[in-house]
Structures are given as structure tokens and as C-alpha cells.
Coordinates of C-alpha atoms and ligand atoms in Angstrom, one line a residue:
X20 CA 39.0 33.9 -216.1
X21 CA 38.6 32.3 -219.5
X22 CA 40.4 33.7 -222.5
X23 CA 40.2 31.8 -225.7
X24 CA 41.5 33.1 -229.1
X25 CA 38.7 31.9 -231.3
X26 CA 37.8 33.5 -234.6
X27 CA 40.9 34.1 -236.6
X28 CA 39.0 35.5 -239.6
X29 CA 37.8 38.8 -238.3
X30 CA 40.9 40.2 -236.7
X31 CA 44.6 39.9 -236.8
X32 CA 46.6 39.3 -233.7
X33 CA 49.7 41.0 -232.3
X34 CA 52.2 38.9 -230.3
X35 CA 55.1 40.2 -228.4
X36 CA 57.8 37.6 -228.1
X37 CA 60.2 38.5 -225.3
X38 CA 63.5 36.8 -225.8
X39 CA 62.5 36.2 -229.4
X40 CA 66.0 36.5 -230.8
X41 CA 67.3 33.4 -229.1
X42 CA 67.1 29.8 -230.2
X43 CA 63.5 28.8 -229.5
X44 CA 62.2 32.4 -229.8
X45 CA 63.6 33.0 -233.2
X46 CA 62.4 29.6 -234.5
X47 CA 59.0 30.6 -233.1
X48 CA 59.0 33.9 -235.0
X49 CA 59.8 32.0 -238.3
X50 CA 57.2 29.4 -237.5
X51 CA 54.5 32.0 -236.7
X52 CA 55.2 34.0 -239.8
X53 CA 54.9 30.9 -241.9
X54 CA 51.7 29.6 -240.3
X55 CA 49.9 32.8 -239.3
X56 CA 51.1 35.4 -241.9
X57 CA 48.3 37.8 -241.1
X58 CA 49.5 38.4 -237.6
X59 CA 52.0 41.0 -236.3
X60 CA 55.0 40.0 -234.3
X61 CA 57.2 42.2 -232.1
X62 CA 60.4 40.7 -230.8
X63 CA 61.7 42.3 -227.5
X64 CA 65.1 41.1 -226.6
X65 CA 68.1 42.4 -224.6
X66 CA 70.5 40.7 -227.0
X67 CA 72.5 39.0 -224.4
X68 CA 74.6 37.5 -227.2
X69 CA 75.6 39.9 -229.9
X70 CA 74.8 37.9 -233.0
X71 CA 71.3 37.0 -231.9
X72 CA 69.8 39.4 -234.4
X73 CA 71.0 37.3 -237.2
X74 CA 68.6 34.6 -236.0
X75 CA 65.7 36.7 -237.1
X76 CA 67.0 36.8 -240.7
X77 CA 64.3 37.7 -243.3
X78 CA 61.7 38.6 -240.6
X79 CA 63.2 42.1 -240.7
X80 CA 62.0 42.5 -244.3
X81 CA 58.3 41.8 -243.2
X82 CA 56.1 44.9 -242.7
X83 CA 54.3 43.1 -239.8
X84 CA 57.5 42.5 -237.8
X85 CA 59.4 44.8 -235.4
X86 CA 62.4 44.3 -233.2
X87 CA 62.9 46.3 -230.0
X88 CA 66.0 46.0 -227.9
X89 CA 64.9 46.0 -224.2
X90 CA 65.4 44.1 -221.0
X91 CA 62.4 42.4 -219.4
X92 CA 63.7 43.4 -215.9
X93 CA 63.2 47.0 -216.9
X94 CA 59.5 47.3 -216.1
X95 CA 59.1 50.9 -217.0
X96 CA 60.5 50.4 -220.5
X97 CA 58.4 47.2 -221.0
X98 CA 55.3 49.1 -220.0
X99 CA 56.1 51.9 -222.4
X100 CA 56.4 49.3 -225.2
X101 CA 53.2 47.6 -224.2
X102 CA 51.3 50.9 -224.1
X103 CA 52.3 51.6 -227.7
X104 CA 52.1 48.1 -229.1
X105 CA 48.9 46.9 -227.3
X106 CA 49.6 43.2 -227.9
X107 CA 47.0 40.5 -227.6
X108 CA 49.5 38.1 -226.3
X109 CA 52.9 38.2 -224.6
X110 CA 55.1 35.1 -224.8
X111 CA 58.1 34.9 -222.6
X112 CA 61.1 33.1 -224.2
X113 CA 63.6 35.3 -222.4
X114 CA 65.9 33.2 -220.3
X115 CA 69.4 32.8 -219.1
X116 CA 70.4 29.2 -219.6
X117 CA 72.4 26.4 -218.0
X118 CA 75.6 27.4 -219.6
X119 CA 75.4 31.2 -219.9
X120 CA 74.4 32.4 -216.5
X121 CA 75.5 32.3 -212.9
X122 CA 73.1 32.6 -210.0
X123 CA 72.6 36.4 -210.4
X124 CA 71.9 36.2 -214.1
X125 CA 69.4 33.4 -213.5
X126 CA 67.7 35.3 -210.7
X127 CA 67.6 38.6 -212.7
X128 CA 66.2 37.3 -216.0
X129 CA 64.4 34.1 -215.1
X130 CA 62.8 35.2 -211.9
X131 CA 62.8 39.0 -211.6
X132 CA 62.4 39.5 -215.3
X133 CA 59.4 37.2 -215.5
X134 CA 57.7 39.0 -212.5
X135 CA 58.5 42.4 -214.0
X136 CA 57.1 41.3 -217.4
X137 CA 53.9 39.9 -215.8
X138 CA 53.4 43.1 -213.7
X139 CA 53.8 45.2 -216.8
X140 CA 51.3 43.0 -218.7
X141 CA 48.7 43.4 -215.9
X142 CA 49.3 47.2 -215.6
X143 CA 48.9 47.6 -219.4
X144 CA 45.8 45.3 -219.7
X145 CA 47.5 42.6 -221.8
X146 CA 44.9 39.8 -221.7
X147 CA 47.0 36.7 -222.4
X148 CA 50.5 35.6 -221.3
X149 CA 52.4 32.4 -222.1
X150 CA 55.5 31.3 -220.2
X151 CA 58.0 29.1 -222.0
X152 CA 59.3 27.0 -219.2
X153 CA 61.3 23.7 -219.3
X154 CA 61.0 20.1 -218.4
X155 CA 64.3 20.7 -216.4
X156 CA 62.1 21.9 -213.5
X157 CA 61.3 18.2 -212.8
X158 CA 63.7 15.6 -211.5
X159 CA 65.2 13.2 -213.9
X160 CA 64.1 9.5 -213.7
X161 CA 66.5 6.6 -212.9
X162 CA 67.0 4.6 -216.1
X163 CA 64.7 1.6 -216.2
X164 CA 62.2 3.3 -213.8
X165 CA 58.8 3.6 -215.4
X166 CA 57.7 6.6 -213.3
X167 CA 55.7 9.1 -215.4
X168 CA 56.2 12.8 -214.9
X169 CA 52.8 14.5 -215.4
X170 CA 52.2 18.2 -215.0
X171 CA 51.0 17.6 -211.4
X172 CA 54.4 16.4 -210.4
X173 CA 56.1 18.8 -207.9
X174 CA 59.1 20.5 -209.5
X175 CA 62.4 19.1 -208.1
X176 CA 65.1 21.3 -209.7
X177 CA 68.7 20.2 -209.5
X178 CA 70.4 23.3 -210.8
X179 CA 70.2 27.0 -210.3
X180 CA 68.7 27.4 -213.8
X181 CA 66.0 24.8 -213.1
X182 CA 65.2 26.3 -209.7
X183 CA 64.9 29.8 -211.2
X184 CA 62.6 28.5 -214.0
X185 CA 60.4 26.6 -211.4
X186 CA 60.2 29.8 -209.2
X187 CA 59.2 31.8 -212.3
X188 CA 56.4 29.3 -213.1
X189 CA 55.0 29.7 -209.6
X190 CA 54.8 33.5 -210.1
X191 CA 53.1 33.0 -213.5
X192 CA 50.5 30.7 -211.8
X193 CA 50.0 33.2 -209.0
X194 CA 49.4 36.1 -211.5
X195 CA 46.9 33.8 -213.3
X196 CA 45.1 33.1 -210.1
X197 CA 44.8 36.5 -208.7
X198 CA 45.3 39.1 -211.4
X199 CA 43.3 39.9 -214.5
X200 CA 45.5 37.9 -217.0
X201 CA 45.1 34.5 -218.6
X202 CA 48.3 32.5 -218.3
X203 CA 49.6 29.2 -219.5
X204 CA 53.0 27.4 -219.2
X205 CA 54.8 24.9 -221.5
X206 CA 57.5 22.6 -220.2
X207 CA 59.3 21.1 -223.1
X208 CA 62.1 18.5 -223.1
X209 CA 65.4 19.3 -224.7
X210 CA 65.1 21.0 -228.1
X211 CA 67.3 20.7 -231.1
X212 CA 67.2 22.5 -234.5
X213 CA 68.5 25.5 -236.3
X214 CA 70.3 28.3 -234.5
X215 CA 71.0 26.6 -231.2
X216 CA 74.0 27.9 -229.2
X217 CA 77.1 26.1 -230.4
X218 CA 78.0 24.7 -226.9
X219 CA 74.8 22.6 -226.7
X220 CA 75.3 18.8 -227.3
X221 CA 73.9 18.6 -230.8
X222 CA 75.5 21.8 -232.3
X223 CA 78.8 21.1 -230.6
X224 CA 79.0 17.6 -232.0
X225 CA 78.1 18.9 -235.5
X226 CA 80.7 21.6 -235.3
X227 CA 83.4 19.1 -234.1
X228 CA 82.5 16.8 -237.0
X229 CA 82.7 19.6 -239.5
X230 CA 86.1 20.6 -238.1
X231 CA 87.4 17.0 -237.9
X232 CA 87.9 17.3 -234.2
X233 CA 87.5 14.5 -231.6
X234 CA 83.9 13.6 -230.9
X235 CA 82.8 12.4 -227.5
X236 CA 79.5 12.2 -225.6
X237 CA 79.4 13.8 -222.2
X238 CA 80.1 11.6 -219.2
X239 CA 79.5 7.9 -219.8
X240 CA 77.2 8.9 -222.6
X241 CA 74.4 6.8 -221.1
X242 CA 72.1 9.5 -219.9
X243 CA 69.0 9.3 -222.0
X244 CA 67.1 12.5 -223.2
X245 CA 63.9 13.1 -224.9
X246 CA 64.6 15.4 -227.9
X247 CA 61.9 17.6 -229.3
X248 CA 62.5 19.3 -232.6
X249 CA 62.2 23.0 -232.1
X250 CA 59.5 23.5 -234.7
X251 CA 57.3 20.9 -232.9
X252 CA 57.8 22.9 -229.6
X253 CA 56.7 26.0 -231.5
X254 CA 53.6 24.2 -232.7
X255 CA 52.8 23.1 -229.2
X256 CA 52.9 26.7 -228.1
X257 CA 50.6 27.6 -231.0
X258 CA 48.1 24.9 -229.8
X259 CA 48.3 26.1 -226.2
X260 CA 47.7 29.8 -227.2
X261 CA 44.5 28.9 -229.1
X262 CA 43.1 26.0 -227.1
X263 CA 45.0 25.8 -223.8
X264 CA 43.1 26.3 -220.6
X265 CA 44.2 29.4 -218.6
X266 CA 46.1 28.5 -215.5
X267 CA 47.3 25.2 -216.9
X268 CA 50.7 23.7 -217.5
X269 CA 51.4 21.6 -220.6
X270 CA 54.4 19.2 -220.8
X271 CA 55.9 18.8 -224.3
X272 CA 57.9 15.7 -225.3
X273 CA 58.4 13.9 -228.6
X274 CA 59.2 10.4 -227.5
X275 CA 62.5 10.5 -229.3
X276 CA 64.5 9.1 -226.3
X277 CA 68.2 8.8 -227.1
X278 CA 71.2 8.2 -225.0
X279 CA 73.9 10.8 -225.5
X280 CA 76.0 8.2 -227.3
X281 CA 73.1 7.4 -229.7
X282 CA 72.8 11.1 -230.4
X283 CA 76.5 11.5 -231.1
X284 CA 76.4 8.4 -233.2
X285 CA 73.5 9.7 -235.3
X286 CA 75.4 12.9 -235.9
X287 CA 78.6 11.0 -236.8
X288 CA 76.7 8.9 -239.2
X289 CA 75.2 12.0 -240.8
X290 CA 78.7 13.3 -241.6
X291 CA 80.4 9.9 -242.2
X292 CA 82.7 10.4 -239.1
X293 CA 83.6 8.0 -236.3
X294 CA 83.4 8.8 -232.6
X295 CA 86.3 7.2 -230.7
X296 CA 84.3 6.6 -227.5
X297 CA 81.5 4.6 -229.1
X298 CA 83.2 1.3 -229.5
X299 CA 84.1 1.0 -225.8
X300 CA 80.9 2.4 -224.4
X301 CA 80.2 1.3 -220.8
X302 CA 76.9 -0.3 -219.8
X303 CA 74.4 2.1 -218.3
X304 CA 75.0 2.4 -214.5
X305 CA 72.9 3.4 -211.5
X306 CA 73.8 7.1 -211.9
X307 CA 72.5 7.3 -215.5
X308 CA 69.2 9.1 -215.9
X309 CA 66.3 9.5 -218.2
X310 CA 65.3 13.2 -218.9
X311 CA 61.7 13.2 -220.1
X312 CA 58.1 14.0 -219.2
X313 CA 54.7 12.6 -220.0
X314 CA 53.0 14.6 -222.7
X315 CA 49.6 12.9 -222.7
X316 CA 47.8 16.0 -221.7
X317 CA 48.8 18.2 -224.7
X318 CA 48.3 15.2 -226.9
X319 CA 44.8 14.3 -225.6
X320 CA 43.4 17.8 -224.8
X321 CA 45.0 19.9 -227.5
X322 CA 45.6 17.3 -230.2
X323 CA 49.3 18.0 -230.4
X324 CA 51.7 15.4 -231.7
X325 CA 55.3 15.8 -232.9
X326 CA 55.6 15.9 -236.7
X327 CA 59.3 15.7 -237.1
X328 CA 61.0 12.3 -236.8
X329 CA 64.3 12.0 -235.1
X330 CA 66.1 11.2 -238.4
X331 CA 64.6 14.1 -240.3
X332 CA 65.1 16.5 -237.4
X333 CA 68.8 15.5 -237.2
X334 CA 69.2 15.8 -241.0
X335 CA 67.5 19.2 -241.0
X336 CA 69.7 20.4 -238.1
X337 CA 73.0 19.1 -239.7
X338 CA 72.0 20.8 -243.0
X339 CA 71.4 24.1 -241.2
X340 CA 74.8 24.1 -239.5
X341 CA 76.5 23.0 -242.7
X342 CA 75.0 26.0 -244.5
X343 CA 75.5 28.5 -241.7
X344 CA 79.2 28.2 -240.9
X345 CA 79.6 32.0 -240.6
X346 CA 76.8 32.0 -238.0
X347 CA 78.4 29.6 -235.6
X348 CA 81.9 30.9 -236.2
X349 CA 80.6 34.3 -235.2
X350 CA 78.9 32.8 -232.1
X351 CA 82.1 30.9 -231.1
X352 CA 84.2 34.0 -231.5
X353 CA 82.0 35.7 -228.9
X354 CA 82.5 33.1 -226.2
Ligands
NAD24 N1 66.9 25.1 -225.6 C1 66.2 24.1 -225.1 O1 66.5 22.9 -225.3 C2 64.9 24.4 -224.4 C3 64.1 23.3 -224.0 C4 62.9 23.5 -223.3 C5 62.6 24.8 -222.9 N2 63.4 25.9 -223.3 C6 63.0 27.2 -222.8 O2 62.9 28.0 -224.0 C7 63.2 29.4 -223.6 C8 64.2 29.9 -224.6 O3 65.4 29.1 -224.5 P1 66.6 29.2 -225.6 O4 67.2 27.9 -225.6 O5 66.0 29.8 -226.8 O6 67.5 30.3 -224.9 P2 68.5 31.3 -225.7 O7 69.6 31.7 -224.7 O8 68.9 30.8 -227.0 O9 67.6 32.6 -225.9 C9 67.2 33.4 -224.8 C10 66.9 34.8 -225.4 O10 66.5 35.6 -224.2 C11 67.2 36.9 -224.3 N3 67.3 37.4 -223.0 C12 68.0 36.9 -221.9 N4 67.8 37.7 -220.9 C13 66.9 38.7 -221.2 C14 66.4 39.8 -220.6 N5 66.7 40.1 -219.3 N6 65.5 40.6 -221.3 C15 65.2 40.4 -222.6 N7 65.8 39.3 -223.3 C16 66.6 38.5 -222.6 C17 68.6 36.5 -224.9 O11 69.2 37.7 -225.5 C18 68.2 35.5 -225.9 O12 67.9 36.0 -227.2 C19 63.7 29.3 -222.2 O13 62.7 29.7 -221.4 C20 64.0 27.9 -222.0 O14 63.8 27.5 -220.6 C21 64.5 25.7 -224.0

């Protein structure tokens, strides 16, 4: 089934963002309000962390924005929301991550929650669904190996989180194949930007720098990650919603491949601090990995390219944390 959102001039669109109070979801809500101000957004979130609502900031003042506290595993409640709201699109950002969930939490939200949300969408006639997945579903590449990870690569998850996201993706594709709903999936590399949980590498390093605490990279610091600025990830989802082919997966990567040491160094430089570990860094070893994917498909077919350079993304992120100390103090106090 084809479903393309074409003419923006004759109708406004209503989007439900499940998990929209989290890091990526709240940035998406701000992105969408800026770039598509005529549309209506409804954020549905179970508020797994109490201060998430603050991520939505001034969205609450907009007449075309609503927040509903609900859990995507509760299909009856989700269906009652969908019947009232009648969205054109549901985007699923709701997720329990690497650090915050055990096996049960990953199964509940990432797998069961995705299936319940899909089932509710089908039962309520929602025509379009997008799953925000992750590049973590693929295996990392050995450093120096030039293997390219395309969307056709079989997932090879190496954590419960990644396995639960890969399982959810299979359900999404199955619903797209056999039920009356057009689905797409995005798999982005690691994101950074405003309002990311404080225990992720970039916010944690920034917070340590601001508190004059020791700054170290994880492990040997030689793992290399592709970093996508969160706003670029949001724009990739925008492109997929309008021009993506139903049933397709789109990798998202910016090409900013940095070792963890380089990342820590960039943040130290931004704050004029030094990182003790950096002077005696070991050479990369056989266990060090590259975490990235090939994003030619979204580039060639949907004309998406990242707009935020590594240096401006880092500067933007440092500025945000510097000016939102109450936000991350609040988050840290809830650990
Ligand atoms: N953060 C990254 O670097 C990154 C990179 C690539 C892809 N992604 C994907 O983006 C999505 C969002 O990730 P994030 O980093 O913003 O996570 P996050 O933890 O910051 O946000 C997740 C949100 O989902 C909500 N939630 C959790 N369980 C729920 C449930 N059962 N019902 C309703 N809401 C629920 C939480 O309250 C939270 O607001 C995930 O699917 C993740 O795999 C993230």
C-alpha cells in the first residue's frame, strides 16, 4: 500500500509522538513546531523520568500542542486516544534505553509496547506509522574494516536493548506487510544535542567539566562512534515521513566518526579543561570497534544530508547544558 503525504497547502496534519517527552522525541517536537507550524502535535508519554515534561518547554503554550500521559503498552487507553485525536501519523519514540532498563523493561516498552501501539493504530484506522529505531541493532565493525552496513544487513544485536529494538522492527515490518498501515523505520547512529540524559557520554563529560570533576573516556577510549546531531535525526524523520517508501528502513549517519577520546577532548577544549587520560592514550587494539552505518539510501533517495557540523553541534550542546544547569541537576537528583 502506498501512502505519501503530498500536498501540504490544503490540509494541516496531526502527528502523535509516542515517547515525545524524551531526548529525541522532545527535540522532534521543537523541530516540527519550527518547520511545520501549521500542524498539530500530540505528545503521548508515560513519563518514565519525572522531569521529562520540562523537555517540552514552550510547546505547552502553543494551541496546536497537547500532552497526554499514557503508556504505549496500555492498548485500550491508546485506542481511546487515537479515536479522539484521529492522527494522520503516529511516530514511536517511546523506548527504554541501554542504561535505564533491565530485560523486563526493554521487553515491555520496546517490544510489547510497539506491538500494542501498532495494533491500536490498525484498529483505529491510522494510515501512517514511523518507528524510531537505532543503528544499535547492527553489529559494530572492527576498526580498520571497511565493511559497509546497509539497511539489508541482518541485525546482529549485542545487548538486550538492541535485541528488543530489532524485534520491534520485525513487528513493524510485519504490520506493514499484512495490515492496512504504511510503515517506515529509521535507524540512526548515536545522537547528541540538548536534553539528553545526563549519564550519556557527551552530557556526562560536559557535566563533569562544569563541576571540575575528573574527565575520562570509557574503556580505552578508542571505540569510534558516528555522532548525528539530534536536529539532523529529526530532519531525517521529516524526509522519511514525506518521501519515504512504505515498508522501508532508512539508516541515518552523519559521517562525524570520533573516538571516545576525541569526543572527550572536543568537550574539554570547549570548556578549557584537560582530561588526564588523554596524554597516555593507548593505541587502538583488536577489541576496539567502529559504531556506524551506511546512510547512502536516505542521502540518494530522500536527499537528506546532515546540516550540523561536529564543531557547531558540540558548541550548541555545551551551550545548552551550560544554560540549563537546573535541568540536569534535577535529572541527576532522580537517579
Ligand atoms: N539517544 C540516541 O542516541 C538515539 C540514537 C538513535 C536512535 N535512538 C532512538 O530514539 C528513540 C528515543 O530515544 P531517546 O534517547 O530519546 O530515549 P529517552 O529515554 O530520552 O526517551 C524515551 C521516552 O519514552 C518514554 N517512554 C518509555 N517507555 C514508555 C512507555 N511504555 N509508554 C510511553 N512512553 C514511554 C519515556 O518516558 C521517555 O520520555 C528510541 O527509539 C531510540 O532507540 C536514540
